[in-house]
């Protein structure tokens, strides 16, 4: 089975649409959304509806911290995120809020674990930014593959037979063999607000048949997304972020 | 973790283990059969010590990751792999010609054998590098031969795939490799330079030609380190009948700084199959090792060195020094076209400043019977063409060792160019195409044939439309034998 892993869409319709078209072109069997569908971007309603439509069609979807906050829970957040969330809340209908609030924190499909942030205590939203930070996730589950988001920067780590967790270098666009002798964790980047300096939507394609994972980037109309952020009166930093990918 | 140990008669995933063929330091090799697979096969099983045996496990993981991604005649075909949960293994086809080690133990070999074996080894390595893999542990034991002659490399436990994670990178703190053949940069723990394999090839070639290793058989890392400043005995000092050009190739491959070696295996293969084109430098003539003062100077620099300039990537390294064949039409009708082709070559050298240019001209010979190539007149024609080819290339500003001239002969000029390009691992062919004459349409054009059948990129140069010099058809096709 080929699973397209999309995370941190952050209400960026242009990026979401571009990635969905790219996913269709690559022929994925299933889509997984790893949370943070809303927050920061100018199209929370559309992205919520699209996510709900995908879930109705069989997509895996878990809840992110922004989804949690947008649906009423109190979350500790940066001022920037807080401003964007206040704006977002006013634009979500009841059904959309209910959809976000009803999402599970984790999902388990074909031996893979899907979660927004660190797999140990998912509700604490810890950032997986290094092999050290990935270690607790491996300890918390026996899943062969852990897929997460939250960081907005792609990362790959493996846990070998001796329990040693190491970050692994990879090349975007090239399939990485997920050796069966190890367990693997991948942060799938971010569709709607990449922060690794590449202003293209990031996602990952997992092939459970060949046991390969490919980090992908999809170009999208960044200028249009940034223009909408400005037009909506959201903080200027959020528009600039999209343009530079940081 | 591994649950069972291999033994004769063991059945696993449909494979039945037969005789144990080899016991190595880290693995055992077994003959195996499987009802679904007809060919002779071997199974490699790592010997994992009780408890956690890190180095062996990671080495085997690397093999399991890289080997299934390789293809072609120079690697064993992978049939199946098994996980660590029951018993880790890799099943591959059995290579019928056996190990290369016994051949090696007979060194020094007759020079014709040395050259022929070296060419086959280098071709195998070039093929591996094209597939983004650096072997990093080339030694005689790791070369097998097919009955059809191709060399097959085995044991990819220390290898590096340019596009995959390097599981070994941070795993160990000591340099990995086999001491007599390990390159200086590998000693400095660099694992991403394809030129390390060329160094190992140089060391093996040295041993085949002289009967000894360039730096003996060091048993400690300290002994390995010496090669950073100490030059080996020149091969011709050990065996005077070694030609200067072969010493040039061996010592160039053994240069300490990777920048001073051959930059790709294909370049080394080119020199081995075109000895008359090898440019001799001082090292070709060297008959004794450098004096102590020179060695001392090198020691002062090298003892502090941490690393050499690394290439961008295997792919970039292989692609940055392409071999470009330029097929030149030297007939009077092709004169204008040859000028345009020359301009195109010069432009290409701006884009590919490190390229090697091989200028080629074809003498078309009769299909049947003795032709002009064998009599005096024919020989004169050959020399004449060579002189013309050099005159044509005068405007190309390249050092001698990167500009070569070859006159080919054959009844089918297109095929001659294609064969030459294939044999020399050529990356790119540039050639002219004459105008669209009626006869050409019926007889087929040389350039169209090359474009259709060559294994590499082909650039076809045409005269700008409207100014084409239409060749007199009959003469052009039958007598003007050039491309």
XYZ file of C-alpha atoms in Angstrom:
729
model
C 0.000 0.000 0.000
C 1.196 3.491 -0.837
C 0.333 6.058 1.811
C 0.753 9.790 1.191
C 1.600 11.483 4.476
C 0.563 15.141 4.722
C 1.048 17.158 7.855
C 0.879 20.751 9.082
C -1.326 22.063 6.309
C -2.007 25.170 8.385
C -4.916 26.504 6.380
C -2.797 26.923 3.261
C -5.245 26.007 0.493
C -2.805 26.610 -2.351
C -0.255 24.209 -0.874
C -2.894 21.624 0.119
C -4.411 21.587 -3.362
C -1.031 21.355 -5.072
C 0.009 18.421 -2.880
C -3.281 16.589 -3.418
C -2.788 16.908 -7.180
C 0.780 15.625 -6.819
C -0.419 12.739 -4.622
C -2.949 11.796 -7.293
C -0.184 11.909 -9.917
C 1.949 9.555 -7.810
C -0.932 7.178 -7.337
C -1.233 6.815 -3.555
C -3.755 4.299 -2.190
C -4.404 6.170 1.000
C -3.866 9.599 2.517
C -2.785 10.326 6.086
C -3.217 13.797 7.585
C -1.075 14.265 10.672
C -2.812 17.282 12.150
C -2.549 21.067 12.269
C -5.009 21.420 9.460
C -5.692 24.991 10.581
C -3.773 27.889 12.114
C -1.475 30.505 10.450
C -3.019 30.381 6.966
C -5.949 32.190 5.355
C -8.189 29.240 4.401
C -9.031 27.306 7.587
C -12.623 26.589 6.566
C -11.772 25.205 3.138
C -8.930 23.087 4.489
C -11.179 21.682 7.253
C -13.857 20.753 4.756
C -11.323 19.172 2.414
C -9.823 17.173 5.275
C -13.297 16.003 6.373
C -14.056 14.980 2.799
C -10.821 12.964 2.616
C -11.545 11.320 5.970
C -15.020 10.377 4.733
C -13.287 8.748 1.771
C -10.999 6.716 4.033
C -8.103 9.008 4.929
C -6.286 8.629 8.236
C -6.374 11.855 10.258
C -5.031 12.778 13.697
C -5.329 15.960 15.736
C -2.631 18.630 16.031
C -2.144 21.305 18.693
C -3.587 24.037 16.452
C -6.649 21.901 15.699
C -7.015 21.357 19.422
C -6.769 25.061 20.222
C -9.080 26.050 17.371
C -11.721 23.722 18.691
C -11.689 25.309 22.107
C -8.989 23.618 24.171
C -6.490 25.899 25.858
C -2.963 25.449 24.547
C 0.237 27.235 25.465
C 1.277 29.019 22.256
C 3.471 31.752 20.890
C 1.925 35.205 20.443
C 2.008 34.785 16.703
C 0.198 31.461 16.832
C -2.260 32.904 19.334
C -3.146 35.847 17.071
C -3.644 33.534 14.117
C -5.783 31.200 16.199
C -8.064 33.957 17.443
C -8.596 34.912 13.794
C -9.146 31.270 12.835
C -11.720 30.534 15.529
C -14.008 33.257 14.226
C -13.995 31.690 10.806
C -14.816 28.088 11.670
C -18.369 26.835 11.648
C -19.761 24.458 14.228
C -19.393 21.405 12.032
C -15.781 22.291 11.324
C -15.005 22.733 15.019
C -16.693 19.436 15.762
C -14.641 17.715 13.067
C -11.374 19.007 14.548
C -12.415 18.236 18.131
C -13.390 14.718 17.163
C -10.032 13.742 15.679
C -8.024 11.080 17.536
C -4.524 11.788 18.869
C -2.995 8.737 17.229
C -3.857 6.179 14.576
C -2.435 2.718 14.018
C -2.542 1.343 10.485
C -0.590 -1.631 9.103
C 1.982 -1.554 11.888
C 2.638 2.160 11.417
C 1.827 4.759 14.041
C 0.481 8.143 12.944
C 0.781 11.003 15.408
C 1.121 14.790 15.225
C 4.110 15.249 17.574
C 6.195 12.920 19.742
C 4.638 9.448 20.093
C 5.177 9.360 23.850
C 2.507 11.553 25.424
C 1.127 12.889 22.114
C -0.978 15.434 23.998
C 2.165 17.257 25.189
C 3.131 18.166 21.625
C 6.895 17.652 22.013
C 9.024 18.519 18.988
C 10.980 15.678 17.342
C 14.007 17.605 16.095
C 16.900 15.152 16.563
C 17.760 11.528 17.315
C 17.735 12.302 21.039
C 14.258 13.790 20.743
C 13.138 10.795 18.687
C 14.247 8.237 21.258
C 11.190 8.567 23.575
C 8.887 7.919 20.610
C 10.642 4.632 19.842
C 10.445 3.659 23.537
C 6.729 4.389 23.667
C 5.649 2.080 20.868
C 6.582 -1.142 19.112
C 5.428 0.196 15.732
C 7.867 -0.496 12.860
C 7.273 2.989 11.524
C 6.302 6.187 13.313
C 5.089 9.068 11.172
C 4.752 12.519 12.682
C 4.788 16.236 11.977
C 4.700 19.345 14.178
C 8.321 20.401 13.521
C 7.822 21.649 9.930
C 11.294 20.323 9.030
C 11.622 16.804 7.574
C 13.658 14.325 9.604
C 14.433 10.624 9.441
C 15.682 8.485 12.327
C 16.217 4.773 12.811
C 16.327 2.604 15.912
C 18.639 -0.388 15.413
C 18.544 -3.835 16.978
C 20.589 -2.584 19.908
C 18.084 0.202 20.595
C 20.426 2.931 19.363
C 18.514 5.808 17.719
C 20.277 7.716 14.956
C 19.278 10.465 12.618
C 19.754 9.434 8.980
C 20.653 11.731 6.121
C 18.371 11.485 3.094
C 17.787 13.053 -0.293
C 14.450 14.579 -1.160
C 12.694 12.771 -3.973
C 14.654 9.511 -3.698
C 13.124 6.405 -2.075
C 14.811 5.446 1.187
C 14.733 1.736 2.061
C 13.283 1.223 5.524
C 15.405 -1.768 6.528
C 13.301 -4.378 8.305
C 16.054 -4.855 10.867
C 15.349 -1.377 12.224
C 12.387 0.651 13.328
C 11.945 4.039 11.686
C 10.581 7.481 12.484
C 9.912 10.157 9.902
C 8.825 13.759 10.377
C 7.017 14.427 7.131
C 7.853 18.156 6.901
C 4.984 20.575 6.409
C 2.547 21.078 3.574
C 1.430 24.593 4.409
C 4.322 26.221 6.229
C 7.718 24.595 5.569
C 10.535 25.910 7.761
C 13.628 24.349 6.230
C 14.318 27.159 3.788
C 12.547 25.547 0.846
C 9.336 27.381 -0.016
C 7.640 24.274 -1.417
C 5.041 22.069 0.199
C 6.636 19.090 1.959
C 5.106 15.635 2.351
C 6.141 11.988 2.337
C 5.159 8.898 0.416
C 5.372 5.550 2.201
C 5.240 2.303 0.258
C 4.523 -0.517 2.698
C 4.987 -3.117 -0.054
C 8.564 -2.214 -0.952
C 9.251 -0.760 2.535
C 10.403 2.549 1.137
C 9.802 6.130 2.167
C 10.263 9.160 -0.070
C 10.316 12.740 1.146
C 8.759 14.905 -1.532
C 8.432 18.611 -2.270
C 5.674 20.127 -4.367
C 5.897 23.666 -5.731
C 2.753 25.708 -5.207
C 1.583 29.291 -5.709
C 3.353 30.723 -2.663
C 2.676 34.310 -3.726
C -1.077 33.735 -3.790
C -1.055 32.106 -0.353
C 1.012 34.971 1.090
C -1.247 37.552 -0.560
C -4.281 35.981 1.102
C -2.577 35.998 4.507
C -1.966 39.737 4.099
C -5.456 40.421 2.788
C -6.925 38.611 5.786
C -5.079 40.958 8.115
C -3.041 38.158 9.644
C 0.433 39.069 10.978
C 2.911 39.992 8.223
C 5.484 37.484 9.569
C 3.167 34.669 8.487
C 3.195 35.875 4.878
C 6.964 36.293 4.845
C 7.396 32.808 6.305
C 5.642 31.265 3.350
C 7.734 33.242 0.884
C 11.078 32.207 2.354
C 10.059 28.802 3.703
C 11.371 29.522 7.220
C 17.579 -11.065 17.204
C 18.895 -14.097 15.368
C 17.095 -17.215 16.497
C 18.800 -19.972 14.515
C 22.275 -20.745 13.236
C 22.940 -21.982 9.683
C 23.840 -25.631 9.164
C 23.752 -28.106 6.301
C 20.204 -29.287 5.625
C 18.584 -26.240 7.268
C 15.410 -25.097 5.524
C 14.455 -21.457 5.612
C 11.910 -19.574 3.482
C 11.970 -22.433 0.960
C 15.775 -22.488 0.652
C 17.686 -25.627 1.607
C 21.258 -25.158 2.754
C 23.824 -27.441 1.146
C 27.563 -27.463 1.540
C 29.347 -24.675 3.397
C 31.555 -23.081 0.733
C 33.459 -20.516 2.727
C 34.013 -19.328 6.268
C 35.080 -15.699 6.524
C 35.704 -13.398 9.433
C 32.169 -12.032 9.490
C 30.067 -14.467 7.505
C 29.675 -17.972 6.128
C 28.714 -18.806 2.551
C 26.470 -21.781 1.753
C 25.321 -23.422 -1.456
C 21.515 -23.363 -1.456
C 18.651 -24.668 -3.549
C 15.042 -23.567 -3.865
C 12.254 -25.323 -5.789
C 11.234 -22.053 -7.490
C 14.727 -20.993 -8.538
C 16.628 -23.005 -11.084
C 20.012 -21.323 -11.030
C 22.954 -22.201 -8.736
C 22.739 -19.946 -5.685
C 24.723 -19.086 -2.573
C 23.520 -17.807 0.778
C 25.598 -15.448 2.870
C 24.853 -15.539 6.597
C 26.592 -13.098 8.944
C 28.337 -14.675 11.899
C 26.784 -12.751 14.740
C 28.339 -13.199 18.112
C 26.114 -13.797 21.088
C 24.633 -10.608 22.417
C 24.737 -7.473 20.331
C 27.378 -7.548 17.615
C 27.135 -3.988 16.241
C 29.743 -3.889 13.462
C 28.668 -7.175 11.858
C 24.993 -6.283 12.020
C 25.414 -2.820 10.515
C 27.690 -4.167 7.774
C 25.067 -6.728 6.878
C 22.281 -4.132 6.974
C 24.325 -2.049 4.528
C 24.613 -5.042 2.193
C 20.916 -5.786 2.444
C 20.161 -2.163 1.637
C 22.579 -1.699 -1.270
C 22.768 -5.048 -3.067
C 19.131 -5.332 -4.181
C 19.497 -1.880 -5.768
C 22.389 -2.923 -8.007
C 22.084 -4.488 -11.421
C 24.191 -5.546 -14.363
C 26.887 -8.139 -14.970
C 29.373 -6.793 -12.424
C 27.354 -7.558 -9.300
C 25.704 -10.784 -8.182
C 21.971 -10.871 -8.753
C 20.069 -10.881 -5.450
C 17.399 -13.584 -5.135
C 16.167 -13.029 -1.571
C 17.047 -11.508 1.781
C 16.091 -12.603 5.271
C 15.517 -10.511 8.372
C 17.280 -10.558 11.715
C 14.198 -11.876 13.504
C 14.854 -15.473 12.411
C 18.161 -15.639 10.559
C 19.610 -12.815 8.470
C 20.810 -13.821 5.019
C 21.264 -12.740 1.424
C 20.798 -15.261 -1.368
C 22.463 -14.420 -4.684
C 23.275 -16.227 -7.892
C 26.472 -18.269 -7.691
C 29.236 -16.750 -9.817
C 30.481 -19.606 -11.965
C 34.074 -18.507 -12.600
C 35.008 -18.422 -8.914
C 37.255 -16.166 -6.897
C 39.964 -14.004 -8.328
C 42.275 -14.573 -5.344
C 44.176 -17.587 -6.818
C 45.015 -15.528 -9.913
C 46.313 -12.825 -7.649
C 48.459 -15.222 -5.685
C 50.342 -16.052 -8.887
C 51.489 -12.437 -9.329
C 53.633 -11.073 -10.894
C 51.660 -12.053 -13.958
C 52.616 -11.710 -17.620
C 52.098 -8.063 -18.527
C 49.447 -8.794 -21.137
C 47.429 -10.551 -18.400
C 47.946 -7.663 -15.983
C 46.584 -5.191 -18.499
C 43.689 -7.374 -19.524
C 42.660 -8.143 -15.924
C 43.056 -4.513 -14.897
C 40.802 -3.381 -17.738
C 38.096 -5.802 -16.628
C 38.361 -4.753 -12.982
C 38.214 -1.070 -13.819
C 35.198 -1.637 -16.074
C 33.404 -3.331 -13.185
C 34.148 -0.441 -10.832
C 33.030 2.105 -13.426
C 29.717 0.263 -13.663
C 29.334 0.305 -9.869
C 30.079 4.034 -9.638
C 27.504 4.715 -12.324
C 24.990 3.113 -9.963
C 25.884 5.606 -7.205
C 27.819 3.109 -5.114
C 31.404 3.313 -3.843
C 32.677 -0.114 -2.776
C 35.318 1.069 -0.256
C 36.714 -2.421 0.350
C 38.092 -3.502 -3.016
C 40.612 -6.300 -2.700
C 41.389 -9.497 -4.619
C 39.029 -11.625 -2.457
C 36.141 -9.353 -3.367
C 36.456 -9.907 -7.109
C 34.901 -13.006 -8.656
C 34.803 -13.827 -12.354
C 32.041 -14.982 -14.602
C 32.851 -17.640 -17.170
C 31.996 -14.987 -19.747
C 34.854 -12.855 -18.410
C 33.116 -10.087 -16.462
C 34.482 -9.299 -13.046
C 31.890 -9.403 -10.283
C 32.319 -7.462 -7.062
C 31.037 -8.899 -3.797
C 30.944 -7.902 -0.130
C 29.273 -4.524 0.079
C 29.406 -4.361 3.862
C 31.530 -1.201 3.899
C 30.022 0.355 0.792
C 28.380 3.710 0.473
C 25.352 4.514 -1.667
C 25.365 8.144 -2.640
C 21.584 8.489 -2.349
C 20.862 6.373 0.721
C 21.554 6.912 4.403
C 25.081 5.929 5.416
C 24.431 3.587 8.327
C 28.163 3.268 8.955
C 28.963 6.979 9.033
C 28.792 7.567 12.751
C 28.828 3.980 13.861
C 32.551 3.445 14.251
C 35.458 5.625 15.144
C 38.251 3.756 13.356
C 38.859 3.810 9.600
C 37.324 0.827 7.838
C 38.863 -1.015 4.932
C 41.595 -3.491 4.141
C 45.011 -2.135 5.032
C 47.063 -2.921 1.901
C 44.465 -1.273 -0.354
C 42.829 1.434 1.752
C 43.068 4.959 0.337
C 44.585 7.831 2.358
C 41.267 9.677 2.595
C 39.587 6.517 3.847
C 42.242 6.385 6.537
C 41.079 9.927 7.367
C 37.539 8.487 7.635
C 36.109 9.944 4.457
C 33.415 7.638 3.080
C 32.071 9.550 0.118
C 34.819 9.647 -2.486
C 34.601 7.278 -5.476
C 38.272 7.951 -6.105
C 39.039 5.800 -3.029
C 38.118 2.788 -5.151
C 40.545 3.932 -7.848
C 43.316 3.993 -5.265
C 42.514 0.394 -4.296
C 42.538 -0.538 -7.989
C 45.953 1.094 -8.301
C 47.238 -0.938 -5.346
C 45.916 -4.180 -6.854
C 47.303 -3.332 -10.267
C 50.668 -2.648 -8.623
C 50.530 -6.057 -6.962
C 49.516 -7.861 -10.156
C 52.393 -6.274 -12.045
C 55.143 -6.537 -9.407
C 54.081 -9.370 -7.132
C 54.056 -7.178 -4.027
C 51.839 -4.585 -2.395
C 52.878 -0.937 -2.756
C 53.125 -0.513 1.041
C 53.593 -4.115 2.052
C 51.046 -5.647 4.386
C 50.651 -3.233 7.297
C 49.004 -4.695 10.358
C 48.419 -1.487 12.260
C 46.777 1.824 11.430
C 50.135 3.444 12.062
C 51.495 1.364 9.219
C 48.640 2.503 6.992
C 49.267 6.157 7.798
C 52.714 6.043 6.213
C 51.226 6.119 2.723
C 50.227 9.725 3.310
C 53.817 10.765 2.724
C 55.907 7.737 1.665
C 55.862 6.903 -2.046
C 55.977 3.240 -3.063
C 58.876 1.677 -4.928
C 58.253 2.492 -8.624
C 56.987 -0.692 -10.351
C 59.644 -0.434 -13.048
C 62.352 -0.581 -10.386
C 61.004 -3.983 -9.366
C 60.237 -5.253 -12.851
C 62.001 -3.292 -15.597
C 59.929 -4.668 -18.456
C 56.834 -2.863 -17.152
C 56.140 -0.197 -19.779
C 56.388 3.427 -18.775
C 52.738 4.022 -19.603
C 51.615 1.281 -17.214
C 53.729 2.734 -14.411
C 52.145 6.100 -15.191
C 48.665 4.613 -14.784
C 49.506 2.735 -11.576
C 51.245 5.632 -9.856
C 48.590 8.083 -10.929
C 45.912 5.872 -9.373
C 48.032 5.696 -6.207
C 48.353 9.494 -5.799
C 47.826 10.532 -2.195
C 45.574 13.477 -3.009
C 42.418 12.209 -4.760
C 42.529 15.306 -6.990
C 45.737 14.009 -8.582
C 44.331 10.558 -9.333
C 42.122 9.545 -12.189
C 38.883 11.355 -11.504
C 36.664 8.504 -12.678
C 37.034 4.792 -13.304
C 35.974 5.419 -16.894
C 39.001 7.701 -17.370
C 41.290 5.005 -16.002
C 39.669 2.404 -18.257
C 40.222 4.712 -21.214
C 43.961 4.869 -20.549
C 44.222 1.111 -20.033
C 42.628 0.429 -23.388
C 44.448 3.243 -25.199
C 48.043 2.918 -23.928
C 49.482 4.845 -26.855
C 47.419 7.825 -25.700
C 48.713 7.884 -22.116
C 50.651 11.071 -21.479
C 53.852 10.223 -19.664
C 54.925 12.443 -16.785
C 57.949 12.282 -14.516
C 56.389 9.446 -12.544
C 56.362 7.215 -15.645
C 60.164 7.398 -15.756
C 60.819 7.195 -12.023
C 63.133 4.318 -11.082
C 63.603 4.890 -7.372
C 61.657 6.191 -4.415
C 61.829 9.869 -3.480
C 64.750 11.030 -1.354
C 64.363 11.476 2.410
C 64.264 15.264 2.177
C 61.295 15.184 -0.158
C 59.565 12.586 2.013
C 60.274 14.653 5.129
C 58.703 17.728 3.503
C 55.602 15.718 2.685
C 55.481 14.282 6.202
C 55.494 17.810 7.658
C 52.410 18.679 5.624
C 50.591 15.368 5.780
C 50.925 14.582 9.485
C 48.551 17.470 10.179
C 46.088 16.821 7.404
C 42.522 16.056 8.481
C 40.871 15.585 5.117
C 41.217 16.088 1.392
C 38.793 18.130 -0.680
C 35.834 15.814 -1.197
C 33.775 15.594 -4.355
C 30.230 16.943 -4.304
C 28.775 13.455 -4.712
C 29.438 10.229 -6.543
C 27.095 11.250 -9.320
C 28.623 14.718 -9.566
C 32.127 13.272 -9.584
C 31.309 10.763 -12.298
C 29.477 13.363 -14.370
C 31.925 16.250 -13.942
C 34.704 14.629 -15.945
C 32.912 13.203 -18.957
C 34.607 11.516 -21.876
C 33.341 13.160 -25.048
C 33.911 11.578 -28.424
C 33.966 13.971 -31.343
C 33.481 12.204 -34.653
C 34.932 14.417 -37.354
C 34.196 14.253 -41.053
C 37.460 15.134 -42.787
C 36.226 14.874 -46.362
C 36.194 18.049 -48.473
C 32.387 18.054 -48.357
C 32.507 18.045 -44.597
C 34.860 20.958 -44.252
C 32.309 23.607 -43.304
C 30.564 21.197 -40.995
C 33.867 20.360 -39.293
C 34.343 24.047 -38.533
C 30.924 24.298 -36.970
C 31.602 21.124 -35.006
C 34.846 22.595 -33.687
C 32.973 25.648 -32.427
C 30.438 23.392 -30.734
C 33.220 21.427 -29.032
C 34.765 24.641 -27.734
C 31.414 25.730 -26.350
C 31.001 22.331 -24.725
C 34.354 22.784 -22.994
C 33.097 25.979 -21.390
C 30.252 23.973 -19.844
C 32.396 20.908 -19.070
C 35.861 22.301 -18.387
C 37.170 18.957 -17.089
C 35.977 16.883 -20.021
C 38.264 14.638 -21.950
C 37.922 14.928 -25.726
C 38.562 11.910 -27.934
C 38.690 12.950 -31.592
C 37.712 10.153 -33.905
C 37.650 9.681 -37.657
C 36.459 6.582 -39.463
C 37.977 5.089 -42.582
C 35.262 3.168 -44.334
C 36.563 -0.177 -45.504
C 35.093 -2.659 -47.928
C 32.749 -5.152 -46.387
C 34.435 -8.189 -47.878
C 37.987 -9.041 -48.737
C 41.315 -7.391 -48.250
C 41.025 -3.639 -48.310
C 43.198 -0.606 -48.328
C 43.807 -0.770 -44.578
C 46.257 -3.621 -45.025
C 48.491 -2.358 -47.824
C 50.932 0.538 -47.984
C 48.381 2.869 -49.404
C 46.019 2.032 -46.582
C 48.626 2.716 -43.960
C 49.326 6.032 -45.535
C 45.661 6.864 -45.433
C 45.594 6.029 -41.729
C 48.520 8.352 -40.976
C 47.098 11.047 -43.216
C 43.796 10.978 -41.375
C 45.567 11.190 -38.029
C 47.495 14.246 -39.192
C 44.300 15.857 -40.479
C 42.507 15.079 -37.249
C 45.252 16.758 -35.220
C 45.197 19.762 -37.514
C 41.442 20.046 -37.056
C 41.757 19.894 -33.268
C 44.517 22.497 -33.086
C 42.123 25.135 -31.857
C 41.025 23.068 -28.848
C 42.856 24.301 -25.810
C 43.329 21.201 -23.667
C 46.377 19.565 -22.083
C 47.658 16.579 -24.072
C 46.407 13.948 -21.686
C 42.849 15.137 -22.139
C 42.871 15.309 -25.927
C 43.318 12.117 -27.923
C 43.113 11.147 -31.590
C 41.969 7.845 -32.988
C 41.365 6.682 -36.529
C 38.913 3.796 -36.679
C 38.336 1.462 -39.591
C 35.243 -0.466 -40.495
C 32.699 -1.166 -43.195
C 30.019 0.579 -41.151
C 31.213 3.979 -39.842
C 28.224 4.432 -37.542
C 28.800 1.055 -35.922
C 32.515 1.799 -35.561
C 31.711 4.974 -33.612
C 29.127 3.219 -31.446
C 31.507 0.346 -30.655
C 34.295 2.736 -29.777
C 32.006 4.728 -27.498
C 30.778 1.601 -25.738
C 34.237 0.121 -25.276
C 35.571 3.354 -23.792
C 32.682 4.166 -21.434
C 32.044 7.360 -23.347
C 29.527 9.816 -21.876
C 28.728 11.891 -24.916
C 29.211 11.792 -28.693
C 29.335 14.942 -30.803
C 29.181 14.697 -34.548
C 28.003 16.505 -37.629
C 25.110 15.610 -39.893
C 25.265 16.525 -43.517
C 22.297 18.030 -45.334
C 19.119 16.227 -46.230
C 20.046 14.806 -49.605
C 17.865 12.273 -51.315
C 20.507 9.571 -51.298
C 21.012 10.051 -47.598
C 17.357 9.421 -47.056
C 17.629 6.114 -48.885
C 20.949 4.956 -47.532
C 20.420 6.166 -43.990
C 22.716 8.615 -42.272
C 25.583 7.818 -39.947
C 24.458 10.338 -37.362
C 20.913 8.956 -37.280
C 22.301 5.480 -36.671
C 24.550 6.730 -33.868
C 21.703 8.676 -32.254
C 19.457 5.629 -32.412
C 21.908 3.019 -31.165
C 24.546 4.643 -28.928
C 24.264 4.062 -25.178
C 25.214 7.635 -24.305
C 24.020 11.147 -25.168
C 24.613 12.251 -28.734
C 24.741 15.824 -29.986
C 24.298 16.259 -33.709
C 25.587 19.451 -35.296
C 24.106 20.758 -38.513
C 25.038 23.603 -40.782
C 22.555 26.435 -40.433
C 19.591 25.943 -42.751
C 19.879 27.415 -46.231
C 23.654 27.480 -46.264
C 24.130 23.734 -46.268
C 26.655 22.507 -48.776
C 24.858 19.715 -50.566
C 27.348 16.910 -51.099
C 27.602 15.384 -54.533
C 25.640 12.312 -53.545
C 27.303 9.450 -55.410
C 30.800 10.495 -54.473
C 29.918 11.236 -50.877
C 28.383 7.851 -50.247
C 30.829 5.578 -51.976
C 34.244 7.161 -51.834
C 34.392 9.728 -49.125
C 34.783 7.290 -46.350
C 34.626 9.706 -43.517
C 31.816 10.129 -41.087
